[in-house]
Each structure stands twice: as structure tokens, then as C-alpha cells.
PDB file of C-alpha atoms in Angstrom:
ATOM      1  CA  UNK A   1      -5.203 -10.745  13.546  1.00 70.00           C
ATOM      2  CA  UNK A   2      -5.935  -8.322  16.475  1.00 77.00           C
ATOM      3  CA  UNK A   3      -4.081  -8.427  19.682  1.00 84.00           C
ATOM      4  CA  UNK A   4      -5.712 -10.204  22.770  1.00 88.00           C
ATOM      5  CA  UNK A   5      -6.675  -7.684  25.563  1.00 87.00           C
ATOM      6  CA  UNK A   6      -6.794 -10.388  28.390  1.00 88.00           C
ATOM      7  CA  UNK A   7      -5.577 -13.984  29.108  1.00 89.00           C
ATOM      8  CA  UNK A   8      -7.053 -16.083  31.722  1.00 87.00           C
ATOM      9  CA  UNK A   9      -9.230 -19.174  32.217  1.00 89.00           C
ATOM     10  CA  UNK A  10     -12.897 -20.291  32.369  1.00 89.00           C
ATOM     11  CA  UNK A  11     -13.697 -22.348  35.389  1.00 83.00           C
ATOM     12  CA  UNK A  12     -16.294 -24.882  34.162  1.00 79.00           C
ATOM     13  CA  UNK A  13     -16.721 -26.932  37.236  1.00 77.00           C
ATOM     14  CA  UNK A  14     -13.346 -28.828  37.765  1.00 79.00           C
ATOM     15  CA  UNK A  15     -12.602 -28.098  34.082  1.00 85.00           C
ATOM     16  CA  UNK A  16     -10.390 -25.261  33.415  1.00 88.00           C
ATOM     17  CA  UNK A  17     -10.299 -23.624  29.728  1.00 91.00           C
ATOM     18  CA  UNK A  18      -7.336 -21.395  28.945  1.00 90.00           C
ATOM     19  CA  UNK A  19      -8.539 -18.645  26.945  1.00 92.00           C
ATOM     20  CA  UNK A  20      -7.563 -15.293  25.165  1.00 92.00           C
ATOM     21  CA  UNK A  21     -10.096 -12.408  24.833  1.00 91.00           C
ATOM     22  CA  UNK A  22     -10.391 -10.275  21.784  1.00 93.00           C
ATOM     23  CA  UNK A  23     -12.702  -7.177  21.252  1.00 91.00           C
ATOM     24  CA  UNK A  24     -15.426  -8.353  18.797  1.00 91.00           C
ATOM     25  CA  UNK A  25     -16.657  -4.767  17.861  1.00 84.00           C
ATOM     26  CA  UNK A  26     -15.179  -1.537  16.744  1.00 83.00           C
ATOM     27  CA  UNK A  27     -16.920   1.799  16.334  1.00 77.00           C
ATOM     28  CA  UNK A  28     -16.610   3.534  13.075  1.00 79.00           C
ATOM     29  CA  UNK A  29     -17.964   6.842  13.947  1.00 77.00           C
ATOM     30  CA  UNK A  30     -16.982  10.053  12.195  1.00 78.00           C
ATOM     31  CA  UNK A  31     -14.048  11.625  14.141  1.00 81.00           C
ATOM     32  CA  UNK A  32     -13.081  15.280  14.137  1.00 84.00           C
ATOM     33  CA  UNK A  33     -10.007  17.256  15.361  1.00 87.00           C
ATOM     34  CA  UNK A  34     -10.427  20.423  17.558  1.00 88.00           C
ATOM     35  CA  UNK A  35      -8.684  22.983  15.380  1.00 90.00           C
ATOM     36  CA  UNK A  36      -8.107  26.784  15.072  1.00 89.00           C
ATOM     37  CA  UNK A  37     -10.266  27.784  12.197  1.00 89.00           C
ATOM     38  CA  UNK A  38      -7.978  30.472  11.035  1.00 89.00           C
ATOM     39  CA  UNK A  39      -5.076  28.408  10.242  1.00 89.00           C
ATOM     40  CA  UNK A  40      -6.335  24.658  10.758  1.00 88.00           C
ATOM     41  CA  UNK A  41      -3.774  24.051  13.619  1.00 92.00           C
ATOM     42  CA  UNK A  42      -4.695  21.391  16.093  1.00 92.00           C
ATOM     43  CA  UNK A  43      -5.652  22.369  19.581  1.00 90.00           C
ATOM     44  CA  UNK A  44      -3.570  20.711  22.340  1.00 88.00           C
ATOM     45  CA  UNK A  45      -4.300  20.367  26.111  1.00 88.00           C
ATOM     46  CA  UNK A  46      -1.785  20.272  28.767  1.00 89.00           C
ATOM     47  CA  UNK A  47      -2.023  18.135  31.901  1.00 92.00           C
ATOM     48  CA  UNK A  48      -1.358  20.572  34.778  1.00 93.00           C
ATOM     49  CA  UNK A  49      -1.343  19.798  38.557  1.00 92.00           C
ATOM     50  CA  UNK A  50      -3.809  22.194  40.278  1.00 90.00           C
ATOM     51  CA  UNK A  51      -1.600  22.317  43.250  1.00 89.00           C
ATOM     52  CA  UNK A  52       1.949  23.185  41.972  1.00 92.00           C
ATOM     53  CA  UNK A  53       1.021  24.303  38.480  1.00 91.00           C
ATOM     54  CA  UNK A  54       3.381  22.010  36.861  1.00 93.00           C
ATOM     55  CA  UNK A  55       2.724  20.075  33.566  1.00 92.00           C
ATOM     56  CA  UNK A  56       2.765  16.485  34.350  1.00 92.00           C
ATOM     57  CA  UNK A  57       3.670  13.803  31.592  1.00 90.00           C
ATOM     58  CA  UNK A  58       1.126  11.103  30.962  1.00 88.00           C
ATOM     59  CA  UNK A  59       3.475   8.396  32.093  1.00 87.00           C
ATOM     60  CA  UNK A  60       3.931  10.033  35.577  1.00 89.00           C
ATOM     61  CA  UNK A  61       0.062  10.423  36.244  1.00 90.00           C
ATOM     62  CA  UNK A  62      -1.223   8.076  39.044  1.00 88.00           C
ATOM     63  CA  UNK A  63      -4.690   7.004  39.960  1.00 89.00           C
ATOM     64  CA  UNK A  64      -6.107   8.764  43.145  1.00 90.00           C
ATOM     65  CA  UNK A  65      -9.076   7.551  45.189  1.00 88.00           C
ATOM     66  CA  UNK A  66     -10.716  10.478  47.085  1.00 91.00           C
ATOM     67  CA  UNK A  67     -12.281   9.577  50.475  1.00 91.00           C
ATOM     68  CA  UNK A  68     -15.415  11.178  51.579  1.00 90.00           C
ATOM     69  CA  UNK A  69     -13.496  13.466  54.108  1.00 92.00           C
ATOM     70  CA  UNK A  70     -11.167  14.617  51.251  1.00 89.00           C
ATOM     71  CA  UNK A  71      -8.255  12.486  51.773  1.00 91.00           C
ATOM     72  CA  UNK A  72      -6.424  11.321  48.567  1.00 90.00           C
ATOM     73  CA  UNK A  73      -5.228   7.650  48.461  1.00 91.00           C
ATOM     74  CA  UNK A  74      -2.665   7.197  45.623  1.00 89.00           C
ATOM     75  CA  UNK A  75      -2.893   3.641  43.839  1.00 86.00           C
ATOM     76  CA  UNK A  76      -0.015   2.324  41.873  1.00 82.00           C
ATOM     77  CA  UNK A  77      -0.007  -0.378  39.216  1.00 76.00           C
ATOM     78  CA  UNK A  78       1.262  -2.848  41.570  1.00 75.00           C
ATOM     79  CA  UNK A  79      -1.677  -2.318  43.885  1.00 74.00           C
ATOM     80  CA  UNK A  80      -4.117  -3.359  41.025  1.00 70.00           C
ATOM     81  CA  UNK A  81      -1.916  -6.275  40.271  1.00 66.00           C
ATOM     82  CA  UNK A  82      -2.272  -7.707  43.793  1.00 66.00           C
ATOM     83  CA  UNK A  83      -5.950  -7.294  44.272  1.00 65.00           C
ATOM     84  CA  UNK A  84      -7.424 -10.116  46.226  1.00 57.00           C
ATOM     85  CA  UNK A  85      -9.886 -10.819  43.417  1.00 56.00           C
ATOM     86  CA  UNK A  86     -10.130 -14.262  41.896  1.00 53.00           C
ATOM     87  CA  UNK A  87     -11.816 -13.030  38.644  1.00 52.00           C
ATOM     88  CA  UNK A  88      -8.701 -10.976  37.498  1.00 60.00           C
ATOM     89  CA  UNK A  89      -7.394 -14.179  35.840  1.00 68.00           C
ATOM     90  CA  UNK A  90     -10.452 -16.453  35.837  1.00 77.00           C
ATOM     91  CA  UNK A  91     -13.795 -16.296  34.361  1.00 83.00           C
ATOM     92  CA  UNK A  92     -16.044 -17.795  37.007  1.00 83.00           C
ATOM     93  CA  UNK A  93     -19.199 -19.606  35.840  1.00 89.00           C
ATOM     94  CA  UNK A  94     -21.949 -18.762  38.539  1.00 89.00           C
ATOM     95  CA  UNK A  95     -25.108 -19.962  36.763  1.00 92.00           C
ATOM     96  CA  UNK A  96     -26.416 -21.362  33.486  1.00 95.00           C
ATOM     97  CA  UNK A  97     -29.469 -19.353  31.960  1.00 95.00           C
ATOM     98  CA  UNK A  98     -31.588 -18.989  29.012  1.00 92.00           C
ATOM     99  CA  UNK A  99     -30.358 -16.284  26.863  1.00 82.00           C
ATOM    100  CA  UNK A 100     -33.912 -14.747  26.522  1.00 87.00           C
ATOM    101  CA  UNK A 101     -33.952 -14.468  30.361  1.00 92.00           C
ATOM    102  CA  UNK A 102     -31.483 -11.363  30.189  1.00 93.00           C
ATOM    103  CA  UNK A 103     -32.871  -7.894  29.185  1.00 93.00           C
ATOM    104  CA  UNK A 104     -30.591  -6.554  26.311  1.00 92.00           C
ATOM    105  CA  UNK A 105     -30.273  -3.371  28.321  1.00 93.00           C
ATOM    106  CA  UNK A 106     -27.762  -5.074  30.449  1.00 94.00           C
ATOM    107  CA  UNK A 107     -25.281  -5.842  27.722  1.00 93.00           C
ATOM    108  CA  UNK A 108     -22.286  -3.569  27.418  1.00 92.00           C
ATOM    109  CA  UNK A 109     -19.597  -4.880  24.906  1.00 93.00           C
ATOM    110  CA  UNK A 110     -18.844  -8.135  23.046  1.00 95.00           C
ATOM    111  CA  UNK A 111     -15.725 -10.286  22.901  1.00 95.00           C
ATOM    112  CA  UNK A 112     -14.465 -13.286  21.261  1.00 96.00           C
ATOM    113  CA  UNK A 113     -13.211 -16.103  23.432  1.00 95.00           C
ATOM    114  CA  UNK A 114     -10.185 -18.159  21.758  1.00 95.00           C
ATOM    115  CA  UNK A 115      -9.067 -21.288  23.287  1.00 94.00           C
ATOM    116  CA  UNK A 116      -5.242 -21.182  24.158  1.00 91.00           C
ATOM    117  CA  UNK A 117      -2.982 -24.262  24.348  1.00 88.00           C
ATOM    118  CA  UNK A 118      -4.594 -27.185  25.792  1.00 87.00           C
ATOM    119  CA  UNK A 119      -7.935 -25.528  26.091  1.00 91.00           C
ATOM    120  CA  UNK A 120      -9.255 -26.446  22.666  1.00 93.00           C
ATOM    121  CA  UNK A 121     -10.995 -29.692  23.831  1.00 93.00           C
ATOM    122  CA  UNK A 122     -12.652 -28.270  26.840  1.00 93.00           C
ATOM    123  CA  UNK A 123     -13.542 -25.206  24.897  1.00 94.00           C
ATOM    124  CA  UNK A 124     -15.475 -27.475  22.464  1.00 95.00           C
ATOM    125  CA  UNK A 125     -17.008 -29.358  25.310  1.00 94.00           C
ATOM    126  CA  UNK A 126     -18.446 -26.292  26.764  1.00 94.00           C
ATOM    127  CA  UNK A 127     -19.535 -24.828  23.440  1.00 95.00           C
ATOM    128  CA  UNK A 128     -21.396 -28.005  22.423  1.00 96.00           C
ATOM    129  CA  UNK A 129     -22.931 -28.491  25.848  1.00 94.00           C
ATOM    130  CA  UNK A 130     -24.340 -25.019  25.711  1.00 95.00           C
ATOM    131  CA  UNK A 131     -25.653 -25.472  22.213  1.00 95.00           C
ATOM    132  CA  UNK A 132     -27.465 -28.734  23.210  1.00 95.00           C
ATOM    133  CA  UNK A 133     -28.767 -27.392  26.531  1.00 95.00           C
ATOM    134  CA  UNK A 134     -30.065 -24.191  24.856  1.00 94.00           C
ATOM    135  CA  UNK A 135     -28.539 -22.239  27.622  1.00 95.00           C
ATOM    136  CA  UNK A 136     -25.666 -19.660  28.101  1.00 96.00           C
ATOM    137  CA  UNK A 137     -23.065 -19.296  31.091  1.00 95.00           C
ATOM    138  CA  UNK A 138     -23.514 -16.396  33.324  1.00 95.00           C
ATOM    139  CA  UNK A 139     -20.008 -15.502  34.533  1.00 93.00           C
ATOM    140  CA  UNK A 140     -17.997 -13.038  36.640  1.00 90.00           C
ATOM    141  CA  UNK A 141     -14.846 -11.552  35.248  1.00 89.00           C
ATOM    142  CA  UNK A 142     -12.467  -8.536  36.010  1.00 82.00           C
ATOM    143  CA  UNK A 143     -11.591  -6.464  32.800  1.00 81.00           C
ATOM    144  CA  UNK A 144      -9.950  -3.145  32.655  1.00 69.00           C
ATOM    145  CA  UNK A 145     -10.134  -2.171  36.250  1.00 70.00           C
ATOM    146  CA  UNK A 146     -13.600  -3.408  36.954  1.00 78.00           C
ATOM    147  CA  UNK A 147     -15.511  -6.597  37.594  1.00 84.00           C
ATOM    148  CA  UNK A 148     -18.527  -7.287  35.568  1.00 88.00           C
ATOM    149  CA  UNK A 149     -21.134  -9.878  35.140  1.00 93.00           C
ATOM    150  CA  UNK A 150     -21.042 -11.384  31.559  1.00 94.00           C
ATOM    151  CA  UNK A 151     -22.793 -13.841  29.435  1.00 95.00           C
ATOM    152  CA  UNK A 152     -20.775 -16.532  27.478  1.00 96.00           C
ATOM    153  CA  UNK A 153     -22.742 -18.126  24.704  1.00 95.00           C
ATOM    154  CA  UNK A 154     -22.092 -20.156  21.537  1.00 96.00           C
ATOM    155  CA  UNK A 155     -22.240 -18.560  18.117  1.00 94.00           C
ATOM    156  CA  UNK A 156     -20.767 -19.730  14.735  1.00 92.00           C
ATOM    157  CA  UNK A 157     -18.498 -22.403  16.187  1.00 94.00           C
ATOM    158  CA  UNK A 158     -17.091 -20.186  18.845  1.00 95.00           C
ATOM    159  CA  UNK A 159     -17.906 -18.714  22.245  1.00 96.00           C
ATOM    160  CA  UNK A 160     -18.757 -15.033  22.583  1.00 96.00           C
ATOM    161  CA  UNK A 161     -18.687 -13.129  25.921  1.00 95.00           C
ATOM    162  CA  UNK A 162     -20.990 -10.135  26.421  1.00 95.00           C
ATOM    163  CA  UNK A 163     -19.914  -7.985  29.450  1.00 94.00           C
ATOM    164  CA  UNK A 164     -22.887  -6.694  31.381  1.00 94.00           C
ATOM    165  CA  UNK A 165     -23.909  -3.730  33.558  1.00 93.00           C
ATOM    166  CA  UNK A 166     -24.695  -4.133  37.208  1.00 92.00           C
ATOM    167  CA  UNK A 167     -28.375  -3.708  38.167  1.00 92.00           C
ATOM    168  CA  UNK A 168     -27.583  -0.482  40.083  1.00 92.00           C
ATOM    169  CA  UNK A 169     -25.998   0.980  36.795  1.00 92.00           C
ATOM    170  CA  UNK A 170     -29.407   0.695  35.016  1.00 92.00           C
ATOM    171  CA  UNK A 171     -31.449   4.040  35.390  1.00 91.00           C
ATOM    172  CA  UNK A 172     -35.116   3.955  36.288  1.00 92.00           C
ATOM    173  CA  UNK A 173     -36.843   4.760  33.104  1.00 89.00           C
ATOM    174  CA  UNK A 174     -40.395   4.841  34.390  1.00 90.00           C
ATOM    175  CA  UNK A 175     -40.557   8.626  33.885  1.00 89.00           C
ATOM    176  CA  UNK A 176     -40.611   7.944  30.140  1.00 89.00           C
ATOM    177  CA  UNK A 177     -43.809   5.751  30.105  1.00 90.00           C
ATOM    178  CA  UNK A 178     -46.967   7.519  28.742  1.00 90.00           C
ATOM    179  CA  UNK A 179     -49.641   8.371  31.282  1.00 90.00           C
ATOM    180  CA  UNK A 180     -51.858   5.313  32.237  1.00 90.00           C
ATOM    181  CA  UNK A 181     -54.955   7.188  30.926  1.00 91.00           C
ATOM    182  CA  UNK A 182     -53.708   7.219  27.228  1.00 89.00           C
ATOM    183  CA  UNK A 183     -55.312   4.377  25.456  1.00 90.00           C
ATOM    184  CA  UNK A 184     -55.666   3.127  21.812  1.00 87.00           C
ATOM    185  CA  UNK A 185     -58.637   1.249  20.104  1.00 88.00           C
ATOM    186  CA  UNK A 186     -58.613  -2.237  18.804  1.00 90.00           C
ATOM    187  CA  UNK A 187     -58.793  -0.863  15.238  1.00 88.00           C
ATOM    188  CA  UNK A 188     -55.666   1.277  15.753  1.00 86.00           C
ATOM    189  CA  UNK A 189     -53.791  -1.807  17.220  1.00 89.00           C
ATOM    190  CA  UNK A 190     -54.917  -3.981  14.385  1.00 89.00           C
ATOM    191  CA  UNK A 191     -53.825  -1.459  11.733  1.00 87.00           C
ATOM    192  CA  UNK A 192     -50.646  -1.142  13.611  1.00 86.00           C
ATOM    193  CA  UNK A 193     -50.072  -4.865  13.309  1.00 89.00           C
ATOM    194  CA  UNK A 194     -50.731  -4.701   9.634  1.00 87.00           C
ATOM    195  CA  UNK A 195     -47.850  -2.242   9.159  1.00 85.00           C
ATOM    196  CA  UNK A 196     -45.645  -4.473  11.261  1.00 85.00           C
ATOM    197  CA  UNK A 197     -46.459  -7.189   9.040  1.00 87.00           C
ATOM    198  CA  UNK A 198     -45.878  -5.307   5.966  1.00 84.00           C
ATOM    199  CA  UNK A 199     -42.284  -4.478   7.009  1.00 81.00           C
ATOM    200  CA  UNK A 200     -41.471  -7.955   8.628  1.00 85.00           C
ATOM    201  CA  UNK A 201     -38.535  -9.864   7.259  1.00 85.00           C
ATOM    202  CA  UNK A 202     -35.299 -11.643   8.189  1.00 86.00           C
ATOM    203  CA  UNK A 203     -32.565  -9.433   9.787  1.00 82.00           C
ATOM    204  CA  UNK A 204     -29.872  -8.877   7.094  1.00 85.00           C
ATOM    205  CA  UNK A 205     -27.344  -6.379   8.657  1.00 81.00           C
ATOM    206  CA  UNK A 206     -25.370  -6.115   5.421  1.00 87.00           C
ATOM    207  CA  UNK A 207     -28.257  -4.248   3.854  1.00 84.00           C
ATOM    208  CA  UNK A 208     -27.904  -1.265   6.220  1.00 79.00           C
ATOM    209  CA  UNK A 209     -25.259   1.430   6.281  1.00 82.00           C
ATOM    210  CA  UNK A 210     -24.380   4.359   8.386  1.00 80.00           C
ATOM    211  CA  UNK A 211     -26.013   7.240   6.414  1.00 80.00           C
ATOM    212  CA  UNK A 212     -24.689   9.938   8.590  1.00 75.00           C
ATOM    213  CA  UNK A 213     -20.988   8.905   8.310  1.00 81.00           C
ATOM    214  CA  UNK A 214     -21.511   8.693   4.326  1.00 82.00           C
ATOM    215  CA  UNK A 215     -23.094  12.276   4.286  1.00 81.00           C
ATOM    216  CA  UNK A 216     -20.154  13.603   6.422  1.00 81.00           C
ATOM    217  CA  UNK A 217     -17.526  11.937   4.034  1.00 82.00           C
ATOM    218  CA  UNK A 218     -19.488  13.404   1.062  1.00 82.00           C
ATOM    219  CA  UNK A 219     -19.470  16.735   2.729  1.00 81.00           C
ATOM    220  CA  UNK A 220     -15.716  16.569   3.351  1.00 81.00           C
ATOM    221  CA  UNK A 221     -15.090  15.594  -0.291  1.00 83.00           C
ATOM    222  CA  UNK A 222     -17.289  18.496  -1.555  1.00 84.00           C
ATOM    223  CA  UNK A 223     -15.113  20.877   0.575  1.00 76.00           C
ATOM    224  CA  UNK A 224     -11.914  19.555  -0.985  1.00 81.00           C
ATOM    225  CA  UNK A 225     -13.288  19.820  -4.363  1.00 82.00           C
ATOM    226  CA  UNK A 226     -14.854  23.131  -3.909  1.00 80.00           C
ATOM    227  CA  UNK A 227     -18.312  22.012  -5.008  1.00 82.00           C
ATOM    228  CA  UNK A 228     -21.660  22.371  -3.332  1.00 80.00           C
ATOM    229  CA  UNK A 229     -23.758  19.495  -1.857  1.00 74.00           C
ATOM    230  CA  UNK A 230     -27.449  19.368  -2.801  1.00 74.00           C
ATOM    231  CA  UNK A 231     -29.373  19.682   0.406  1.00 71.00           C
ATOM    232  CA  UNK A 232     -31.935  17.039   1.355  1.00 69.00           C
ATOM    233  CA  UNK A 233     -35.528  18.329   1.629  1.00 68.00           C
ATOM    234  CA  UNK A 234     -36.695  18.209   5.248  1.00 63.00           C
ATOM    235  CA  UNK A 235     -39.666  15.933   5.688  1.00 58.00           C
ATOM    236  CA  UNK A 236     -42.817  17.938   6.614  1.00 59.00           C
ATOM    237  CA  UNK A 237     -44.253  16.951   9.944  1.00 55.00           C
ATOM    238  CA  UNK A 238     -48.117  16.656   9.706  1.00 51.00           C
ATOM    239  CA  UNK A 239     -50.399  16.527  12.693  1.00 56.00           C
ATOM    240  CA  UNK A 240     -51.835  13.111  12.857  1.00 54.00           C
ATOM    241  CA  UNK A 241     -55.493  13.219  13.615  1.00 58.00           C
ATOM    242  CA  UNK A 242     -56.859   9.825  12.374  1.00 72.00           C
ATOM    243  CA  UNK A 243     -54.325   7.152  13.451  1.00 73.00           C
ATOM    244  CA  UNK A 244     -56.021   4.409  11.501  1.00 74.00           C
ATOM    245  CA  UNK A 245     -56.021   6.455   8.365  1.00 79.00           C
ATOM    246  CA  UNK A 246     -52.420   7.343   8.779  1.00 77.00           C
ATOM    247  CA  UNK A 247     -51.362   3.675   9.457  1.00 74.00           C
ATOM    248  CA  UNK A 248     -53.413   2.536   6.450  1.00 79.00           C
ATOM    249  CA  UNK A 249     -51.358   4.979   4.197  1.00 82.00           C
ATOM    250  CA  UNK A 250     -48.222   3.753   5.961  1.00 80.00           C
ATOM    251  CA  UNK A 251     -49.165   0.149   5.144  1.00 78.00           C
ATOM    252  CA  UNK A 252     -49.707   0.989   1.436  1.00 82.00           C
ATOM    253  CA  UNK A 253     -46.382   2.854   1.166  1.00 81.00           C
ATOM    254  CA  UNK A 254     -44.497   0.010   2.805  1.00 79.00           C
ATOM    255  CA  UNK A 255     -46.075  -2.537   0.369  1.00 80.00           C
ATOM    256  CA  UNK A 256     -45.130  -0.422  -2.641  1.00 82.00           C
ATOM    257  CA  UNK A 257     -41.425  -0.024  -1.404  1.00 79.00           C
ATOM    258  CA  UNK A 258     -41.240  -3.735  -0.794  1.00 77.00           C
ATOM    259  CA  UNK A 259     -42.732  -4.520  -4.463  1.00 79.00           C
ATOM    260  CA  UNK A 260     -40.295  -2.028  -5.861  1.00 79.00           C
ATOM    261  CA  UNK A 261     -37.291  -3.618  -3.965  1.00 74.00           C
ATOM    262  CA  UNK A 262     -38.330  -6.964  -5.234  1.00 74.00           C
ATOM    263  CA  UNK A 263     -38.505  -5.641  -8.697  1.00 75.00           C
ATOM    264  CA  UNK A 264     -35.035  -4.104  -8.492  1.00 72.00           C
ATOM    265  CA  UNK A 265     -33.685  -7.354  -7.258  1.00 70.00           C
ATOM    266  CA  UNK A 266     -35.065  -9.254 -10.246  1.00 71.00           C
ATOM    267  CA  UNK A 267     -33.821  -6.662 -12.609  1.00 72.00           C
ATOM    268  CA  UNK A 268     -30.225  -7.076 -11.275  1.00 67.00           C
ATOM    269  CA  UNK A 269     -30.503 -10.807 -11.306  1.00 63.00           C
ATOM    270  CA  UNK A 270     -31.734 -10.875 -15.021  1.00 64.00           C
ATOM    271  CA  UNK A 271     -28.444  -9.956 -16.599  1.00 59.00           C
ATOM    272  CA  UNK A 272     -26.667 -12.654 -14.660  1.00 57.00           C
ATOM    273  CA  UNK A 273     -29.267 -15.221 -15.844  1.00 56.00           C
ATOM    274  CA  UNK A 274     -28.924 -13.970 -19.606  1.00 56.00           C
ATOM    275  CA  UNK A 275     -25.159 -14.175 -19.431  1.00 54.00           C
ATOM    276  CA  UNK A 276     -25.386 -17.841 -18.032  1.00 53.00           C
ATOM    277  CA  UNK A 277     -27.881 -18.665 -20.925  1.00 52.00           C
ATOM    278  CA  UNK A 278     -25.523 -17.292 -23.552  1.00 52.00           C
ATOM    279  CA  UNK A 279     -22.657 -19.311 -22.192  1.00 53.00           C
ATOM    280  CA  UNK A 280     -24.922 -22.486 -22.377  1.00 54.00           C
ATOM    281  CA  UNK A 281     -25.801 -21.718 -25.899  1.00 52.00           C
ATOM    282  CA  UNK A 282     -22.107 -21.176 -26.827  1.00 52.00           C
TER     283      UNK A 282
END
């Protein structure tokens, strides 16, 4: 079981719910070391003070806040522990909202909320009330040296908390929108909808994998074994002149892939059915 990263309470009106917070996600990206290519030795960095030139151990490094006029204010761990901020130990519910009201761009990180001690009953009360109301709790909480908005919502018999960015942390992306004079025809939109329908289905995350990570791992294995990887052919990028024709071809290709996938699933299931039939016959 992972270690909790925070302990506090959810303030649900006059009801208090003691909780522990656990990270709900972990990144499994490919990690590399910076090394000297001649001998494989790892590259190390020293933390050196720019004024005195001394190497400073990590444990002795403090946090400094630089004022606009250049003055540096040194902050100690005790300073943060005494911050006049209620949300350092309490998740304050500020509003109840529909989950679809919040743009997913706001979401930063996901956590599990676990009831602690006497918090089990009020935890279940909040969870079930949110389920029946079809709403989520918008809260404020201070985690890891910053206060955040967050959304508490029920999922699979538990409560999840999604920390959120503040509005001024979202960049203006209007520059990325196409020019207003770019238009498409009804036929092009209809064919695009056909392509969407051809690939529509239920989201099954277990069907997807990180191909890049798998490719890097295969590359590392080939380096160890002294074998050569067969390079994938790069797709040829063709200039699209007729959007409707291109989309029609895309729809046909998508249907063929789906039919092939269905046939593969049925062929995989056939040995299982045959095995069961033999057992019954025996």
C-alpha cells in the first residue's frame, strides 16, 4: 500500500471527515541517465553558492523569495508550518457543481481520498449524497507549498480529488484557432461524421499501450544482444486535395480494421469454446 502524502479533513458543512490523501497516478515514462559516452560514467552536478563558491549539501539549502527590489527573504520550514491558511489541514467545500461544468484543461493531478478513523460514516454520507445529486464538490486545499482549487467526486465506491489550476495559469490559446474565413462544406462535415461513427465505441483503456516506451525497451534489448532493430517505414504524407474522397477512403479503412479486429476476437474465443465442448462431451 502506498504512503499517504497528506492528512487532514473535509469540511462538509458542520460535518468533519478525517481523511488521508494518496496519489492516484504514476508516470511510467522512459527514463535516461546523463552519462559520459566514452566510459558510461554518470554525470553529477554540484550545488554551488554563486556568492561564496562553496558546495552546499541539499539538507542545508533554504527557500528564498526575491523581492522586486532584489532583497532576498529566507524562509524556513517552520515558517511554512505556521502559515495563516486554513486549507493546510482542511479541505474546504466552497460549492457543489456539475462535473461537466468544468473544462478538463483545469485538472492537474488525481488523488485517492481515504477515510481515517471515525471518518468512515461521514465519508460514505458525502459519497452517496454526491452520487444521488449528480454533483461534485468544489474545494480549496493546500498541498505541497501551494493552495489549489480541487474537485472531489465519487468513483467506484470511493472519493477522488482532482487538483485544478487557477484561471490565470491557463494560457490564452486563441492564437491556435484557424482563421475565420476557413470553411468546410456540409458534405465534408457529413463524411467526417461517418468516419467518427466508424471508429466510435466504448473507452477501454486496457486496450492501449505506450508504444514509444515499448520501442525504447526493444532498442535497449537489441543493444545488449548486439542485434539490429528493423526500422519502421515512415508513412508517406500525401497532399489532400479532395477532403470528401480522403474521408471516404478513411471510413472504408476503419471499417476493414474493425471487421478484422472482430474476426480476430472470434478466432481467439473459438479454442475456448472448443475446449469447453470437449469437457462436456467427456
